mmCIF file of C-alpha atoms in Angstrom:
data_model
loop_
_atom_site.group_PDB
_atom_site.id
_atom_site.type_symbol
_atom_site.label_atom_id
_atom_site.label_comp_id
_atom_site.label_asym_id
_atom_site.label_seq_id
_atom_site.Cartn_x
_atom_site.Cartn_y
_atom_site.Cartn_z
ATOM 1 C CA UNK A 1 -13.709 60.750 -18.895
ATOM 2 C CA UNK A 2 -16.923 61.836 -20.591
ATOM 3 C CA UNK A 3 -18.775 58.511 -20.360
ATOM 4 C CA UNK A 4 -21.790 57.581 -18.245
ATOM 5 C CA UNK A 5 -20.917 57.721 -14.551
ATOM 6 C CA UNK A 6 -22.683 55.795 -11.772
ATOM 7 C CA UNK A 7 -22.310 56.154 -8.044
ATOM 8 C CA UNK A 8 -21.764 54.208 -5.876
ATOM 9 C CA UNK A 9 -20.166 51.248 -7.649
ATOM 10 C CA UNK A 10 -21.076 48.910 -4.820
ATOM 11 C CA UNK A 11 -23.699 49.094 -2.077
ATOM 12 C CA UNK A 12 -24.410 46.625 0.716
ATOM 13 C CA UNK A 13 -27.555 47.294 2.692
ATOM 14 C CA UNK A 14 -29.717 45.552 5.231
ATOM 15 C CA UNK A 15 -33.157 44.342 4.258
ATOM 16 C CA UNK A 16 -35.744 47.034 4.845
ATOM 17 C CA UNK A 17 -33.381 49.965 4.355
ATOM 18 C CA UNK A 18 -33.744 52.556 1.579
ATOM 19 C CA UNK A 19 -31.016 53.068 -1.000
ATOM 20 C CA UNK A 20 -30.437 55.678 -3.701
ATOM 21 C CA UNK A 21 -28.225 55.433 -6.754
ATOM 22 C CA UNK A 22 -27.047 58.245 -8.979
ATOM 23 C CA UNK A 23 -26.361 58.328 -12.718
ATOM 24 C CA UNK A 24 -24.635 61.131 -14.615
ATOM 25 C CA UNK A 25 -25.228 60.661 -18.343
ATOM 26 C CA UNK A 26 -23.116 61.925 -21.220
ATOM 27 C CA UNK A 27 -23.802 65.651 -21.103
ATOM 28 C CA UNK A 28 -25.550 66.194 -24.431
ATOM 29 C CA UNK A 29 -27.675 63.028 -24.247
ATOM 30 C CA UNK A 30 -31.381 63.647 -23.815
ATOM 31 C CA UNK A 31 -32.423 60.035 -23.155
ATOM 32 C CA UNK A 32 -31.556 58.178 -19.975
ATOM 33 C CA UNK A 33 -32.371 54.556 -19.175
ATOM 34 C CA UNK A 34 -32.234 52.342 -16.109
ATOM 35 C CA UNK A 35 -31.764 48.572 -16.450
ATOM 36 C CA UNK A 36 -31.378 45.796 -13.888
ATOM 37 C CA UNK A 37 -29.167 42.740 -14.401
ATOM 38 C CA UNK A 38 -29.095 39.619 -12.268
ATOM 39 C CA UNK A 39 -26.421 36.934 -12.404
ATOM 40 C CA UNK A 40 -26.437 34.953 -15.635
ATOM 41 C CA UNK A 41 -29.068 37.146 -17.274
ATOM 42 C CA UNK A 42 -29.022 40.050 -19.678
ATOM 43 C CA UNK A 43 -30.034 43.542 -18.575
ATOM 44 C CA UNK A 44 -33.801 44.124 -18.173
ATOM 45 C CA UNK A 45 -35.394 47.482 -18.888
ATOM 46 C CA UNK A 46 -36.755 49.358 -15.868
ATOM 47 C CA UNK A 47 -37.550 52.895 -16.991
ATOM 48 C CA UNK A 48 -36.491 55.717 -19.274
ATOM 49 C CA UNK A 49 -36.507 59.488 -19.446
ATOM 50 C CA UNK A 50 -36.474 61.885 -22.321
ATOM 51 C CA UNK A 51 -35.101 65.087 -20.857
ATOM 52 C CA UNK A 52 -36.842 65.385 -17.476
ATOM 53 C CA UNK A 53 -39.975 63.427 -18.438
ATOM 54 C CA UNK A 54 -40.280 59.801 -17.353
ATOM 55 C CA UNK A 55 -41.935 58.230 -20.387
ATOM 56 C CA UNK A 56 -42.166 54.552 -19.502
ATOM 57 C CA UNK A 57 -41.881 52.297 -16.480
ATOM 58 C CA UNK A 58 -41.565 48.521 -16.731
ATOM 59 C CA UNK A 59 -43.826 46.188 -14.776
ATOM 60 C CA UNK A 60 -40.592 45.177 -13.006
ATOM 61 C CA UNK A 61 -40.570 48.580 -11.321
ATOM 62 C CA UNK A 62 -42.690 47.998 -8.235
ATOM 63 C CA UNK A 63 -44.099 50.784 -6.059
ATOM 64 C CA UNK A 64 -40.957 50.586 -3.930
ATOM 65 C CA UNK A 65 -38.899 51.915 -6.831
ATOM 66 C CA UNK A 66 -38.844 55.531 -7.931
ATOM 67 C CA UNK A 67 -36.676 57.330 -10.439
ATOM 68 C CA UNK A 68 -36.204 61.015 -11.097
ATOM 69 C CA UNK A 69 -34.297 63.159 -13.535
ATOM 70 C CA UNK A 70 -34.597 66.746 -12.371
ATOM 71 C CA UNK A 71 -33.801 69.349 -15.015
ATOM 72 C CA UNK A 72 -33.006 66.613 -17.522
ATOM 73 C CA UNK A 73 -29.473 66.111 -16.247
ATOM 74 C CA UNK A 74 -28.448 63.457 -13.707
ATOM 75 C CA UNK A 75 -30.893 60.798 -12.532
ATOM 76 C CA UNK A 76 -31.508 59.002 -9.251
ATOM 77 C CA UNK A 77 -33.046 55.593 -8.654
ATOM 78 C CA UNK A 78 -34.386 54.987 -5.154
ATOM 79 C CA UNK A 79 -35.440 51.649 -3.726
ATOM 80 C CA UNK A 80 -37.477 51.773 -0.539
ATOM 81 C CA UNK A 81 -37.728 48.925 1.977
ATOM 82 C CA UNK A 82 -35.186 46.809 0.128
ATOM 83 C CA UNK A 83 -35.723 43.056 -0.197
ATOM 84 C CA UNK A 84 -33.207 40.310 -0.906
ATOM 85 C CA UNK A 85 -34.695 39.945 -4.390
ATOM 86 C CA UNK A 86 -33.545 43.489 -5.170
ATOM 87 C CA UNK A 87 -29.922 42.311 -5.152
ATOM 88 C CA UNK A 88 -28.653 42.934 -8.679
ATOM 89 C CA UNK A 89 -26.510 45.186 -10.860
ATOM 90 C CA UNK A 90 -28.314 48.435 -11.681
ATOM 91 C CA UNK A 91 -27.167 49.856 -14.993
ATOM 92 C CA UNK A 92 -27.717 53.334 -16.349
ATOM 93 C CA UNK A 93 -27.422 54.194 -20.041
ATOM 94 C CA UNK A 94 -27.826 57.365 -22.052
ATOM 95 C CA UNK A 95 -28.290 58.245 -25.695
ATOM 96 C CA UNK A 96 -29.371 60.857 -28.164
ATOM 97 C CA UNK A 97 -32.725 60.224 -29.830
ATOM 98 C CA UNK A 98 -32.160 57.711 -32.627
ATOM 99 C CA UNK A 99 -28.617 56.774 -31.636
ATOM 100 C CA UNK A 100 -27.157 53.898 -29.668
ATOM 101 C CA UNK A 101 -27.029 53.697 -25.894
ATOM 102 C CA UNK A 102 -23.840 54.076 -23.862
ATOM 103 C CA UNK A 103 -23.798 52.188 -20.568
ATOM 104 C CA UNK A 104 -22.240 53.085 -17.247
ATOM 105 C CA UNK A 105 -20.257 50.639 -15.124
ATOM 106 C CA UNK A 106 -23.256 49.893 -12.944
ATOM 107 C CA UNK A 107 -24.036 49.843 -9.241
ATOM 108 C CA UNK A 108 -23.882 46.417 -7.606
ATOM 109 C CA UNK A 109 -26.503 46.175 -4.844
ATOM 110 C CA UNK A 110 -26.350 43.445 -2.225
ATOM 111 C CA UNK A 111 -29.230 43.198 0.264
ATOM 112 C CA UNK A 112 -28.376 41.165 3.361
ATOM 113 C CA UNK B 1 -43.703 39.717 -27.052
ATOM 114 C CA UNK B 2 -40.133 40.403 -28.164
ATOM 115 C CA UNK B 3 -37.788 37.520 -27.471
ATOM 116 C CA UNK B 4 -34.022 37.106 -27.802
ATOM 117 C CA UNK B 5 -32.345 33.720 -27.325
ATOM 118 C CA UNK B 6 -28.595 33.274 -27.331
ATOM 119 C CA UNK B 7 -26.672 30.029 -27.712
ATOM 120 C CA UNK B 8 -24.595 28.458 -26.443
ATOM 121 C CA UNK B 9 -24.740 29.712 -22.841
ATOM 122 C CA UNK B 10 -20.995 29.156 -22.466
ATOM 123 C CA UNK B 11 -18.145 28.506 -24.874
ATOM 124 C CA UNK B 12 -14.633 27.428 -24.002
ATOM 125 C CA UNK B 13 -12.082 27.912 -26.776
ATOM 126 C CA UNK B 14 -8.409 27.327 -27.219
ATOM 127 C CA UNK B 15 -6.466 30.374 -28.373
ATOM 128 C CA UNK B 16 -6.718 30.507 -32.168
ATOM 129 C CA UNK B 17 -9.791 28.241 -32.323
ATOM 130 C CA UNK B 18 -12.456 30.132 -34.311
ATOM 131 C CA UNK B 19 -16.150 29.785 -33.432
ATOM 132 C CA UNK B 20 -19.569 31.433 -33.744
ATOM 133 C CA UNK B 21 -22.209 32.640 -31.303
ATOM 134 C CA UNK B 22 -25.888 32.622 -32.214
ATOM 135 C CA UNK B 23 -28.642 35.102 -31.423
ATOM 136 C CA UNK B 24 -32.151 34.249 -32.575
ATOM 137 C CA UNK B 25 -34.913 36.812 -32.179
ATOM 138 C CA UNK B 26 -38.598 37.465 -32.622
ATOM 139 C CA UNK B 27 -39.630 41.076 -32.612
ATOM 140 C CA UNK B 28 -42.620 43.012 -33.850
ATOM 141 C CA UNK B 29 -40.520 45.549 -35.729
ATOM 142 C CA UNK B 30 -36.727 45.590 -35.764
ATOM 143 C CA UNK B 31 -35.087 49.011 -35.605
ATOM 144 C CA UNK B 32 -31.683 47.500 -34.901
ATOM 145 C CA UNK B 33 -29.829 44.473 -33.555
ATOM 146 C CA UNK B 34 -26.965 45.192 -31.188
ATOM 147 C CA UNK B 35 -23.972 43.233 -29.940
ATOM 148 C CA UNK B 36 -22.311 44.225 -26.662
ATOM 149 C CA UNK B 37 -19.342 42.835 -24.783
ATOM 150 C CA UNK B 38 -19.490 42.702 -20.975
ATOM 151 C CA UNK B 39 -16.546 42.021 -18.675
ATOM 152 C CA UNK B 40 -17.220 40.768 -15.116
ATOM 153 C CA UNK B 41 -18.480 43.522 -12.827
ATOM 154 C CA UNK B 42 -18.661 46.099 -15.614
ATOM 155 C CA UNK B 43 -21.307 47.615 -17.855
ATOM 156 C CA UNK B 44 -21.916 46.458 -21.446
ATOM 157 C CA UNK B 45 -19.543 47.857 -24.052
ATOM 158 C CA UNK B 46 -20.916 48.476 -27.543
ATOM 159 C CA UNK B 47 -19.579 46.393 -30.417
ATOM 160 C CA UNK B 48 -21.940 46.543 -33.428
ATOM 161 C CA UNK B 49 -25.348 47.610 -34.685
ATOM 162 C CA UNK B 50 -26.962 45.787 -37.608
ATOM 163 C CA UNK B 51 -30.085 47.135 -39.271
ATOM 164 C CA UNK B 52 -31.071 44.883 -42.163
ATOM 165 C CA UNK B 53 -30.764 41.271 -43.312
ATOM 166 C CA UNK B 54 -27.531 40.627 -45.158
ATOM 167 C CA UNK B 55 -25.617 43.315 -43.321
ATOM 168 C CA UNK B 56 -22.170 42.464 -41.916
ATOM 169 C CA UNK B 57 -19.795 44.401 -39.682
ATOM 170 C CA UNK B 58 -16.254 43.643 -38.556
ATOM 171 C CA UNK B 59 -13.980 44.806 -35.783
ATOM 172 C CA UNK B 60 -10.611 43.160 -35.250
ATOM 173 C CA UNK B 61 -11.297 39.438 -34.693
ATOM 174 C CA UNK B 62 -15.082 39.868 -34.491
ATOM 175 C CA UNK B 63 -17.593 39.786 -37.333
ATOM 176 C CA UNK B 64 -21.353 40.146 -36.929
ATOM 177 C CA UNK B 65 -23.936 39.073 -39.505
ATOM 178 C CA UNK B 66 -27.723 39.408 -39.639
ATOM 179 C CA UNK B 67 -30.567 37.442 -41.214
ATOM 180 C CA UNK B 68 -34.306 37.949 -40.800
ATOM 181 C CA UNK B 69 -34.451 35.669 -37.767
ATOM 182 C CA UNK B 70 -30.951 35.494 -36.298
ATOM 183 C CA UNK B 71 -27.558 37.054 -35.955
ATOM 184 C CA UNK B 72 -24.143 35.459 -35.627
ATOM 185 C CA UNK B 73 -21.032 36.770 -33.961
ATOM 186 C CA UNK B 74 -17.984 35.072 -35.454
ATOM 187 C CA UNK B 75 -14.755 35.115 -33.463
ATOM 188 C CA UNK B 76 -11.724 34.421 -35.654
ATOM 189 C CA UNK B 77 -8.471 33.203 -34.068
ATOM 190 C CA UNK B 78 -9.498 34.375 -30.573
ATOM 191 C CA UNK B 79 -7.026 35.523 -27.938
ATOM 192 C CA UNK B 80 -7.400 35.297 -24.133
ATOM 193 C CA UNK B 81 -8.379 38.985 -24.050
ATOM 194 C CA UNK B 82 -11.525 38.102 -26.027
ATOM 195 C CA UNK B 83 -12.818 36.287 -22.935
ATOM 196 C CA UNK B 84 -16.062 38.012 -21.905
ATOM 197 C CA UNK B 85 -19.828 37.678 -22.005
ATOM 198 C CA UNK B 86 -21.276 38.686 -25.358
ATOM 199 C CA UNK B 87 -24.795 40.115 -25.239
ATOM 200 C CA UNK B 88 -27.224 40.413 -28.125
ATOM 201 C CA UNK B 89 -30.111 42.898 -27.979
ATOM 202 C CA UNK B 90 -32.924 44.043 -30.238
ATOM 203 C CA UNK B 91 -34.420 47.500 -30.332
ATOM 204 C CA UNK B 92 -38.061 47.303 -31.393
ATOM 205 C CA UNK B 93 -38.728 50.849 -30.232
ATOM 206 C CA UNK B 94 -36.587 53.044 -27.971
ATOM 207 C CA UNK B 95 -35.387 50.478 -25.440
ATOM 208 C CA UNK B 96 -33.221 47.379 -25.694
ATOM 209 C CA UNK B 97 -34.402 43.828 -25.114
ATOM 210 C CA UNK B 98 -31.421 41.610 -24.266
ATOM 211 C CA UNK B 99 -30.662 37.933 -24.459
ATOM 212 C CA UNK B 100 -28.998 36.160 -21.536
ATOM 213 C CA UNK B 101 -25.588 36.250 -23.192
ATOM 214 C CA UNK B 102 -22.857 33.792 -24.155
ATOM 215 C CA UNK B 103 -19.854 33.596 -21.848
ATOM 216 C CA UNK B 104 -16.701 32.977 -23.864
ATOM 217 C CA UNK B 105 -13.503 31.746 -22.220
ATOM 218 C CA UNK B 106 -10.361 31.614 -24.349
ATOM 219 C CA UNK B 107 -7.470 29.590 -22.966
ATOM 220 C CA UNK B 108 -3.870 30.342 -23.904
#
């Protein structure tokens, strides 16, 4: 399967713990996006990379969130000191410049 | 600010009962309007991109149309496997701005 891969698919964590998610984009895609989706809502943009450069971060991305894309390949999204409000589906997508985005299956985070 | 509103929030159909979903949008500059299908617990799956008013695209029982202020997704003679949440999104620049979606349930 050469689609966008996310790991883990599900994560349950206690409030205050740190979590890290991984996204492997389609190999030739130079853009990578992170979105967050809560129940009953559409995905909301968090941040995006072109190659290894992080070009925009949404106001939704508080200081507790950090994303990296070393060497322009896979990306990680880390949430520090998780809160119950962080519970959501975290979606990764990738694309070539000027073409449509392909989404992964998401990581479902539950903070208890 | 870009805004996408989808209606209705939920739609229950009998198998074979055709219907339409609406997506109205305000955006500073439209590079594309996208329709995605999302099954529970999964990521969005691409259906269509529309670029200019008057454009139409079809795939099996689905047909998407675009005007200057809204888009419609027509479902013709739906089957139970068409049950899903349908998401509309606009792309004013390089990122997508989504509506909340319409959840369609098709009963056999």
